[in-house]
mmCIF file of C-alpha atoms in Angstrom:
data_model
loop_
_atom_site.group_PDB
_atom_site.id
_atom_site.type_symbol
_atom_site.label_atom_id
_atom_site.label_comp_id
_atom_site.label_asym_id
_atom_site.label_seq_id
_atom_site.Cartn_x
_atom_site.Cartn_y
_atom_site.Cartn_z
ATOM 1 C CA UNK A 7 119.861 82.508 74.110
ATOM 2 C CA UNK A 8 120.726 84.168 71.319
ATOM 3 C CA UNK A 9 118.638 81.723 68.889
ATOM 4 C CA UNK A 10 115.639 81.811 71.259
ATOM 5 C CA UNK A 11 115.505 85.755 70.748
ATOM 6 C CA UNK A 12 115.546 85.124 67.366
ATOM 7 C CA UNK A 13 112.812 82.362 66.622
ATOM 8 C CA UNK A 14 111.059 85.163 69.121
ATOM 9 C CA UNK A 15 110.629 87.502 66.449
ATOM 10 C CA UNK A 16 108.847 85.099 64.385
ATOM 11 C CA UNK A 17 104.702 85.797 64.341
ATOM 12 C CA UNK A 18 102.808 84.122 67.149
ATOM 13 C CA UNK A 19 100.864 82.332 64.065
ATOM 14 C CA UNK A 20 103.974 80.755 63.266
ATOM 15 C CA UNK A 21 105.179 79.984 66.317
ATOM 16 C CA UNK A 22 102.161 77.837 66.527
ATOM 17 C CA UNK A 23 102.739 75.650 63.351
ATOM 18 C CA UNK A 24 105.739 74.428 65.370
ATOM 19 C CA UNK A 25 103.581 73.706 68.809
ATOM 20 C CA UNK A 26 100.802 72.015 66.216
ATOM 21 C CA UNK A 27 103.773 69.592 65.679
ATOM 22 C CA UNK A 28 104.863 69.625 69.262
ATOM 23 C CA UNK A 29 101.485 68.670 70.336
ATOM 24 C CA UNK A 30 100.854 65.985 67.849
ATOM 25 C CA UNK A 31 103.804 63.912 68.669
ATOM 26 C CA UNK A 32 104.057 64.825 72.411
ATOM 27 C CA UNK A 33 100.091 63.529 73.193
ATOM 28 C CA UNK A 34 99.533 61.120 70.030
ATOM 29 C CA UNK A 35 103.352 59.420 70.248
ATOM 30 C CA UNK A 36 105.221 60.127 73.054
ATOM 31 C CA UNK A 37 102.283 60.336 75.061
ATOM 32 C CA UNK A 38 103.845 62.617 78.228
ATOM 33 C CA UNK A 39 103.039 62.576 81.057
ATOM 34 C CA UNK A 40 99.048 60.961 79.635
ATOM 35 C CA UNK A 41 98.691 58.726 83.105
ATOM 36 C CA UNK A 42 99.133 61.797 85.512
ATOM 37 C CA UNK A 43 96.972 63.924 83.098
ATOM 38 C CA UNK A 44 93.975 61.519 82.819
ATOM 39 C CA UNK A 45 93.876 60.306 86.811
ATOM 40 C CA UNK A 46 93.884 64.104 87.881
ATOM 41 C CA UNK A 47 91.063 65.349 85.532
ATOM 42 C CA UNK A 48 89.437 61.940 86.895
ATOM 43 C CA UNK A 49 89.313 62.527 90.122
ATOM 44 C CA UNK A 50 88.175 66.295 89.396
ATOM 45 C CA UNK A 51 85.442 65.239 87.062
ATOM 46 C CA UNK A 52 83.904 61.744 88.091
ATOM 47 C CA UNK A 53 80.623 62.835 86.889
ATOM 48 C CA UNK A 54 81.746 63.288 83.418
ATOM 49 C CA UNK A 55 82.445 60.335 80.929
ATOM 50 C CA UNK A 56 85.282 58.782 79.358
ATOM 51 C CA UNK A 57 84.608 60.555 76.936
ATOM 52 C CA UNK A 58 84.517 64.077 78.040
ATOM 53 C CA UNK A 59 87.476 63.407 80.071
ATOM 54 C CA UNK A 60 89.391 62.506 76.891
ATOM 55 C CA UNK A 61 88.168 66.119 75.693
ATOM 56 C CA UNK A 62 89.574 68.031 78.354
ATOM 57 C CA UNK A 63 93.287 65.971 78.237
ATOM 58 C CA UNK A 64 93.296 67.036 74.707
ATOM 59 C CA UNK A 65 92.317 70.084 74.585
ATOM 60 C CA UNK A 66 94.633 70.885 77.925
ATOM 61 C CA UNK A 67 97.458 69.334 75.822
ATOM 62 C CA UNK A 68 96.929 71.616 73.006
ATOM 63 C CA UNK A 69 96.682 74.348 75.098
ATOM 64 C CA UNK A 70 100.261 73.710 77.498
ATOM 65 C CA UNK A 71 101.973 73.901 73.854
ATOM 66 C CA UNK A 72 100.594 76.633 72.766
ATOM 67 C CA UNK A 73 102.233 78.275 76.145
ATOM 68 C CA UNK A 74 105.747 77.457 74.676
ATOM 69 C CA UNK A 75 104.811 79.467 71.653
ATOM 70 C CA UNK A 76 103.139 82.327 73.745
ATOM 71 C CA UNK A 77 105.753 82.081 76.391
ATOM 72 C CA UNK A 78 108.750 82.808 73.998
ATOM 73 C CA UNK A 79 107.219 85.369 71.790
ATOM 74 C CA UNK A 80 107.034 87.315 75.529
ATOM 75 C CA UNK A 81 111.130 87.635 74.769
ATOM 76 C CA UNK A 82 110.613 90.006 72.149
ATOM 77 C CA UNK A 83 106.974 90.823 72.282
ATOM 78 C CA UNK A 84 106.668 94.971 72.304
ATOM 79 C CA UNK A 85 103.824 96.717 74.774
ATOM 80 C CA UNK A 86 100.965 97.529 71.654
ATOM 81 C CA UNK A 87 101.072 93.595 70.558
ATOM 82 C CA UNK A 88 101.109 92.723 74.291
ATOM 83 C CA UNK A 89 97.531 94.677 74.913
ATOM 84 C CA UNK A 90 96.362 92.926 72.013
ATOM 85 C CA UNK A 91 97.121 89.742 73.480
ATOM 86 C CA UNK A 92 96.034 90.315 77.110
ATOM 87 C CA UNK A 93 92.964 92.172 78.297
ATOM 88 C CA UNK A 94 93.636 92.846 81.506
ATOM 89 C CA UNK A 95 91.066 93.952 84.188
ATOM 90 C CA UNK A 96 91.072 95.827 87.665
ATOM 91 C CA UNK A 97 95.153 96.140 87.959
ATOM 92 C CA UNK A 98 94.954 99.427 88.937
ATOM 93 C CA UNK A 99 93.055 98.442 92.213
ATOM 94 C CA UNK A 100 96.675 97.278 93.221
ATOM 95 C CA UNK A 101 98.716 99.893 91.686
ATOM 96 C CA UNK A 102 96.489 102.658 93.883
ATOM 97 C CA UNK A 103 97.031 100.454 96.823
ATOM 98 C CA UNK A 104 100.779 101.161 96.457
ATOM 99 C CA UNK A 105 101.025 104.672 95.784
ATOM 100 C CA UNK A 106 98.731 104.812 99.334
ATOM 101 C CA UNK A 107 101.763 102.879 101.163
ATOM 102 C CA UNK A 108 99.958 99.688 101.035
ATOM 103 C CA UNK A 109 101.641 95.950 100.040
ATOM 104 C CA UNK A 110 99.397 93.661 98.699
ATOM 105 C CA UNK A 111 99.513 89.771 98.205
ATOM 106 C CA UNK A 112 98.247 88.654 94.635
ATOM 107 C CA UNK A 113 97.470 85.138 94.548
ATOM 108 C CA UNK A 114 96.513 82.735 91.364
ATOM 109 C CA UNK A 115 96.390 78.916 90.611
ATOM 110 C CA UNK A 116 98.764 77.377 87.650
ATOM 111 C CA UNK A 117 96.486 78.413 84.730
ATOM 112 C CA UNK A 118 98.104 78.566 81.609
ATOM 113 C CA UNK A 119 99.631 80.970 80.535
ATOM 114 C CA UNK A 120 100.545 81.913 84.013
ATOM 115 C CA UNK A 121 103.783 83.864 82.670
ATOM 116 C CA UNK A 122 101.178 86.318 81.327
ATOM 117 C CA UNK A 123 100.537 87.075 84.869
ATOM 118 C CA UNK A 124 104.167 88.430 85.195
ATOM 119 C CA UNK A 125 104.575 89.955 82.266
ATOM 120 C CA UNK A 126 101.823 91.356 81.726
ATOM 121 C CA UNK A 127 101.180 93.171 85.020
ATOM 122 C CA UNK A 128 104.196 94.947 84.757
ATOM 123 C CA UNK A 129 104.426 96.071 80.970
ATOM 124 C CA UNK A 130 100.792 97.481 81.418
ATOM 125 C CA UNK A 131 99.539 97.863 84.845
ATOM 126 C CA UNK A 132 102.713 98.233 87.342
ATOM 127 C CA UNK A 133 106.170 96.922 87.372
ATOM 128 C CA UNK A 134 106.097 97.224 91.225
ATOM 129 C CA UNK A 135 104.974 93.120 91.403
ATOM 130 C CA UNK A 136 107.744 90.962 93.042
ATOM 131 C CA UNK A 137 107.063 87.767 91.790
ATOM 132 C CA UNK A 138 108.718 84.387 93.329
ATOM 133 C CA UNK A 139 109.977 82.010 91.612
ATOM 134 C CA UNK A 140 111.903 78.204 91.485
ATOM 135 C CA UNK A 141 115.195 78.039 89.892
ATOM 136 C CA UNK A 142 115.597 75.624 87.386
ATOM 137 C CA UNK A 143 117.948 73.137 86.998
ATOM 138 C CA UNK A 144 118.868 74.054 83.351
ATOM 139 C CA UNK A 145 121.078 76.770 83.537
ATOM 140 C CA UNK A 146 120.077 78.131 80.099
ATOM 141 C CA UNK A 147 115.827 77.910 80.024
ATOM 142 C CA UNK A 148 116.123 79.714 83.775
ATOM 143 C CA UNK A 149 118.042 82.541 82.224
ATOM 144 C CA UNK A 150 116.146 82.639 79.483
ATOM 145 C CA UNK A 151 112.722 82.631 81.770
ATOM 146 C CA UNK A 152 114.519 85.201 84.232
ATOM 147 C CA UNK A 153 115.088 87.345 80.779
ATOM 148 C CA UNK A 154 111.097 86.916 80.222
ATOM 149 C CA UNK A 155 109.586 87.484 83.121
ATOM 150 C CA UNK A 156 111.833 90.549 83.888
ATOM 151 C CA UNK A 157 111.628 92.082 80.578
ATOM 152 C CA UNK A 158 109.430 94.825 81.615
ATOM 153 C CA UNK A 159 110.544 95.207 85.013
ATOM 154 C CA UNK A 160 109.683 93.977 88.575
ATOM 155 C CA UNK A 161 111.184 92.144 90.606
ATOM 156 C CA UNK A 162 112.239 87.968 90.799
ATOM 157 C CA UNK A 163 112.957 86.196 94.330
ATOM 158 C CA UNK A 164 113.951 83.157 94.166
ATOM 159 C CA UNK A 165 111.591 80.742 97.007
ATOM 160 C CA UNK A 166 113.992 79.995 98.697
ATOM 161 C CA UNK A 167 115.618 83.623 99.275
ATOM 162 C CA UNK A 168 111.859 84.676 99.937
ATOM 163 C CA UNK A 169 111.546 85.091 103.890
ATOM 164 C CA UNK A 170 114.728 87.204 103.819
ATOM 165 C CA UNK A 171 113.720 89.276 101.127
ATOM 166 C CA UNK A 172 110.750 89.765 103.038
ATOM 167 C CA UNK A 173 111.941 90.921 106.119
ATOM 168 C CA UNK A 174 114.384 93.659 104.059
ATOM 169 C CA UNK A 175 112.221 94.926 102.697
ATOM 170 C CA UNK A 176 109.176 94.576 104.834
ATOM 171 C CA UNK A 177 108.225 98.698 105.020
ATOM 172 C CA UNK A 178 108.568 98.855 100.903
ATOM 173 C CA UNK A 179 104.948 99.036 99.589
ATOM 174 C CA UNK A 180 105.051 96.476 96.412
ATOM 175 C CA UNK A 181 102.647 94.220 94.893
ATOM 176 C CA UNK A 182 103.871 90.552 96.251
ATOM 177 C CA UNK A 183 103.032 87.598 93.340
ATOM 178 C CA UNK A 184 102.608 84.101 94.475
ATOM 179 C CA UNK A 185 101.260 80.803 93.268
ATOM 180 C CA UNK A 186 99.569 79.796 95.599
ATOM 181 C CA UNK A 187 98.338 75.694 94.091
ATOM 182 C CA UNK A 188 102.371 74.587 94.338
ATOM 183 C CA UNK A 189 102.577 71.724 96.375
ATOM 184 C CA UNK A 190 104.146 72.558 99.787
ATOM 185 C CA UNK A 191 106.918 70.026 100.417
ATOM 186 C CA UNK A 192 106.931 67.920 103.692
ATOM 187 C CA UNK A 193 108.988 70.379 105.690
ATOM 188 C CA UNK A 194 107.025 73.359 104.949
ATOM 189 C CA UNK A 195 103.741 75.139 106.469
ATOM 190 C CA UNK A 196 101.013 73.456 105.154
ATOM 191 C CA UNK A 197 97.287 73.671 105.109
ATOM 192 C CA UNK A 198 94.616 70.637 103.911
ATOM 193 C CA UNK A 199 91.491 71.127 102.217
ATOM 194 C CA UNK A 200 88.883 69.542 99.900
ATOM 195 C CA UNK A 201 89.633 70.313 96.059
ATOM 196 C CA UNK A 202 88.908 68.860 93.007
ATOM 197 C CA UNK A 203 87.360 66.130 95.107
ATOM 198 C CA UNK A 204 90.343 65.171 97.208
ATOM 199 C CA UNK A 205 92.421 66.180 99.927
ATOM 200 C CA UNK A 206 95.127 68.614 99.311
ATOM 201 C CA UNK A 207 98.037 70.362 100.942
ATOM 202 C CA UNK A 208 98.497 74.514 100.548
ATOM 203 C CA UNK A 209 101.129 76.354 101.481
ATOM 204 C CA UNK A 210 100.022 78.778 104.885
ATOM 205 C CA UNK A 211 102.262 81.459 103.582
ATOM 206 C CA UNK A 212 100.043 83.489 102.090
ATOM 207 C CA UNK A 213 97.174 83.333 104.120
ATOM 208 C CA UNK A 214 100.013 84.021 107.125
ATOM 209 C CA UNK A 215 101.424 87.102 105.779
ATOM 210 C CA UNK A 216 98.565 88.759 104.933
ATOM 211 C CA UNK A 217 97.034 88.320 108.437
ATOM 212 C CA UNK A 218 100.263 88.996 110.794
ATOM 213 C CA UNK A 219 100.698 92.334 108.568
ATOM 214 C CA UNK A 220 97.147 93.359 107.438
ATOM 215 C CA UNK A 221 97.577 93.168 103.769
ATOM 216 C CA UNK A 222 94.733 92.917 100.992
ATOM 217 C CA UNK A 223 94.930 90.157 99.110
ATOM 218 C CA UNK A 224 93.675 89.896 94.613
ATOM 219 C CA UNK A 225 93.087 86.570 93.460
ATOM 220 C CA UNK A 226 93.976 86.386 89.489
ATOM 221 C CA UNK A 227 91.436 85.023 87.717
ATOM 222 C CA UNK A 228 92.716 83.903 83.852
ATOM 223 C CA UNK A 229 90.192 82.931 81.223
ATOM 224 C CA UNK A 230 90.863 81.892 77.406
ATOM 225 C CA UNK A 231 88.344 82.888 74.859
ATOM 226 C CA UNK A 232 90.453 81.816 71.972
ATOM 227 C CA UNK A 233 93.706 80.845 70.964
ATOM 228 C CA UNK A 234 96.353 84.036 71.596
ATOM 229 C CA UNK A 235 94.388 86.217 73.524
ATOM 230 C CA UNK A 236 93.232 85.821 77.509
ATOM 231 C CA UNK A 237 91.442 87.840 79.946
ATOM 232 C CA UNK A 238 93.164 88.216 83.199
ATOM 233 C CA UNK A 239 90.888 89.831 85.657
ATOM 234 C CA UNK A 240 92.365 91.115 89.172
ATOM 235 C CA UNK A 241 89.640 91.047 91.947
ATOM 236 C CA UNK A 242 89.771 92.058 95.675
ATOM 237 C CA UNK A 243 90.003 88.092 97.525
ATOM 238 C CA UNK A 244 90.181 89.878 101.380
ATOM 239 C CA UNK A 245 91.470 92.638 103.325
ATOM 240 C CA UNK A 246 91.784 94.053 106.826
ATOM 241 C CA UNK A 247 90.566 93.460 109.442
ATOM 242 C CA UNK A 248 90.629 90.529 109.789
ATOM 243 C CA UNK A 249 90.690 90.326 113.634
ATOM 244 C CA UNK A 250 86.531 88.037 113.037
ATOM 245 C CA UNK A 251 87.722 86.295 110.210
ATOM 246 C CA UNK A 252 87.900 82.236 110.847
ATOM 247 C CA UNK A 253 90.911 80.522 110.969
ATOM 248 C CA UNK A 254 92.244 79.414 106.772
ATOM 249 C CA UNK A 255 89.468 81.768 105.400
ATOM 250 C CA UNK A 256 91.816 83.295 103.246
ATOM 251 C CA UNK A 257 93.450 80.074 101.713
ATOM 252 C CA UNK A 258 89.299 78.501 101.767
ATOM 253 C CA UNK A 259 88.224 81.790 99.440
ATOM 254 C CA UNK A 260 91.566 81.033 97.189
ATOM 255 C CA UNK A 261 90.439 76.906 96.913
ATOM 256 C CA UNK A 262 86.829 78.053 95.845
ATOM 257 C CA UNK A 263 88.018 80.484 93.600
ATOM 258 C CA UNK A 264 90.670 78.584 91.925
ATOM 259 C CA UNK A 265 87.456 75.655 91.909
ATOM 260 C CA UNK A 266 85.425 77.554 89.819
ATOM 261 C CA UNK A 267 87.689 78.239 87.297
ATOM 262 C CA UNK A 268 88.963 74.892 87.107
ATOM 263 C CA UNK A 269 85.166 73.958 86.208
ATOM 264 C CA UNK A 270 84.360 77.243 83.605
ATOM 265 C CA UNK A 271 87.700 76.246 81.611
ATOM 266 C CA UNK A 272 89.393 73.266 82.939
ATOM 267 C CA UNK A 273 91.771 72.725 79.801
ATOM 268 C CA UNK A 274 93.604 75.750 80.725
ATOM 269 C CA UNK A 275 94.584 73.977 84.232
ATOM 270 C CA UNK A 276 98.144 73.116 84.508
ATOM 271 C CA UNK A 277 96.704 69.179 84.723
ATOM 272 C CA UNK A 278 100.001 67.869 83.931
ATOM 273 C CA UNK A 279 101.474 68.881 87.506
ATOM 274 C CA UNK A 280 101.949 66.309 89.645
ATOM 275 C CA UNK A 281 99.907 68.386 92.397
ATOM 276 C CA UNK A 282 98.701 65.649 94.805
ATOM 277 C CA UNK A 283 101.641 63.328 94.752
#
C-alpha cells in the first residue's frame, strides 16, 4: 500500500508514460482479453467496418489504461487538482434532494473512469453517496480501492450486505450509487431488453426500489473530451409518481440512456466486460 501511495504522488503526465507502456504490450503483445473486446463492439456496431471497429478496440484499450493511471493518482489527488480534472454538472440537484429528507437512486453504465463517479461526487458535490461495491479477491488492490473510493468520504456496501443495509437504514435520506449495466447472475432479479443490438439481462433492483419507496432517480452521464479531464453530468432519469408509469420504464430510460452514450463515445465503454456471457 505503502508503494502505491507513493508512485501516487507522481504527476498524472507521468503516470501515463507507464500506462503508454502498459497499453503497448497489453493490446499489441499480450493481446488481453482482444476476442471479447472485438465480438462486443461487433455486435454493437455491425454497420461500421473492420476497420472502424479496430478504431474503437484501440482507442478503448488506450483509454482502460489510462484509468489505472487516473485511478491511482485518486489516492493522493488533493480537492483543487480534482476540479481540474472533473467538471462536474447538476450534483447539487441531489444534494438539495437530501437536505429536503429525500433518498435518491443514482444510476450509471461502466464508463471509464467510473471511480470518478465516487470520488468525485463526494470531494466536490456531497459525501452523502453510498456507493456499492464487489469485493475483490485480492486482499491488497480491494483495500487499496476501499482507501480510494472512501478518501473523501461516503459510504461503501459491499453487494452482498446491500438489502440489509437497506432496510437499517431505510428512513436515512442519502444519495444511493449503483451500476446499474453489471450482469445480474442467474439467481438474481433480472430484467431483458434490447441493447447494443442483443438481448440483455438488468438487474430489477433499481428500478424496484425506486418504485416501492418513491425515490427520484439521476442517471450519470460521463463524457471524455481529452485525455485527464471528463465531464460528468448528473440529470433527473424519473421521479414520483409513478403510480401511470409502465411496467420497466425506469430500467428502459437507463438502456436508452446508457445507448446513446455508448454511440457519442464508445471507446470510453468498459468493452472488455464480459457483459452478455
Amino acid at each position: 500500500m505503502f508503494l502505491f501511495k507513493l508512485i501516487s504522488y507522481l504527476p498524472l503526465w507521468v503516470l501515463y508514460i507507464f500506462t503508454d507502456v502498459v497499453y503497448l504490450i497489453g493490446y499489441h503483445v499480450l493481446k488481453y482479453r482482444q476476442k471479447v473486446i472485438f465480438e462486443n463492439i461487433s455486435y454493437s456496431f455491425p454497420e461500421k467496418s473492420e476497420a472502424e471497429r479496430k478504431a474503437i478496440a484501440k482507442k478503448f484499450f488506450r483509454t482502460l489504461t489510462d484509468s489505472f493511471a487516473e485511478t491511482l493518482k485518486f489516492y493522493t489527488i488533493d480537492k483543487k487538482e480534482l476540479a481540474r480534472m472533473l467538471q462536474i454538472k447538476g450534483g447539487n440537484m441531489l444534494s438539495k434532494r437530501v437536505e429536503n429528507g429525500e433518498t435518491v437512486i443514482m444510476v450509471s453504465g461502466h464508463f471509464i473512469n467510473w471511480e470518478a463517479f465516487v470520488v468525485g461526487f463526494n470531494a466536490l458535490v456531497d459525501s452523502r453517496l453510498e456507493t456499492t461495491y464487489s469485493q475483490l479477491s485480492n486482499k491488497t488492490f480491494n483495500n487499496l480501492m476501499m482507501a480510494i473510493r472512501g478518501r473523501f468520504g461516503g459510504t461503501l456496501v459491499e453487494k452482498s450486505s446491500f438489502s440489509r443495509n437497506f432496510l437499517e437504514k431505510r428512513k436515512v435520506p442519502r444519495i444511493i450509487g449503483l451500476a446499474a449495466d453489471q450482469r445480474p447472475g442467474k439467481s438474481e432479479k433480472r430484467y431483458t431488453a434490447r441493447f447494443m443490438n442483443r438481448e440483455t439481462a438488468f438487474f430489477e433492483g433499481p428500478e424496484k426500489l425506486a418504485k416501492r419507496y418513491g425515490y427520484a432517480v439521476f442517471y450519470v452521464k460521463m463524457e471524455r473530451p481529452k485525455r485527464g479531464h471528463y465531464i460528468i453530468s448528473y440529470q433527473l432519469m424519473s421521479e414520483p409518481p409513478y403510480s401511470q408509469d409502465e411496467p420497466n420504464s425506469i430500467t428502459d430510460e437507463f438502456i436508452r440512456r446508457t445507448e446513446k452514450g455508448i454511440r457519442e463515445q464508445p471507446e470510453i465503454y468498459l468493452w472488455s466486460h464480459n457483459r452478455w456471457k
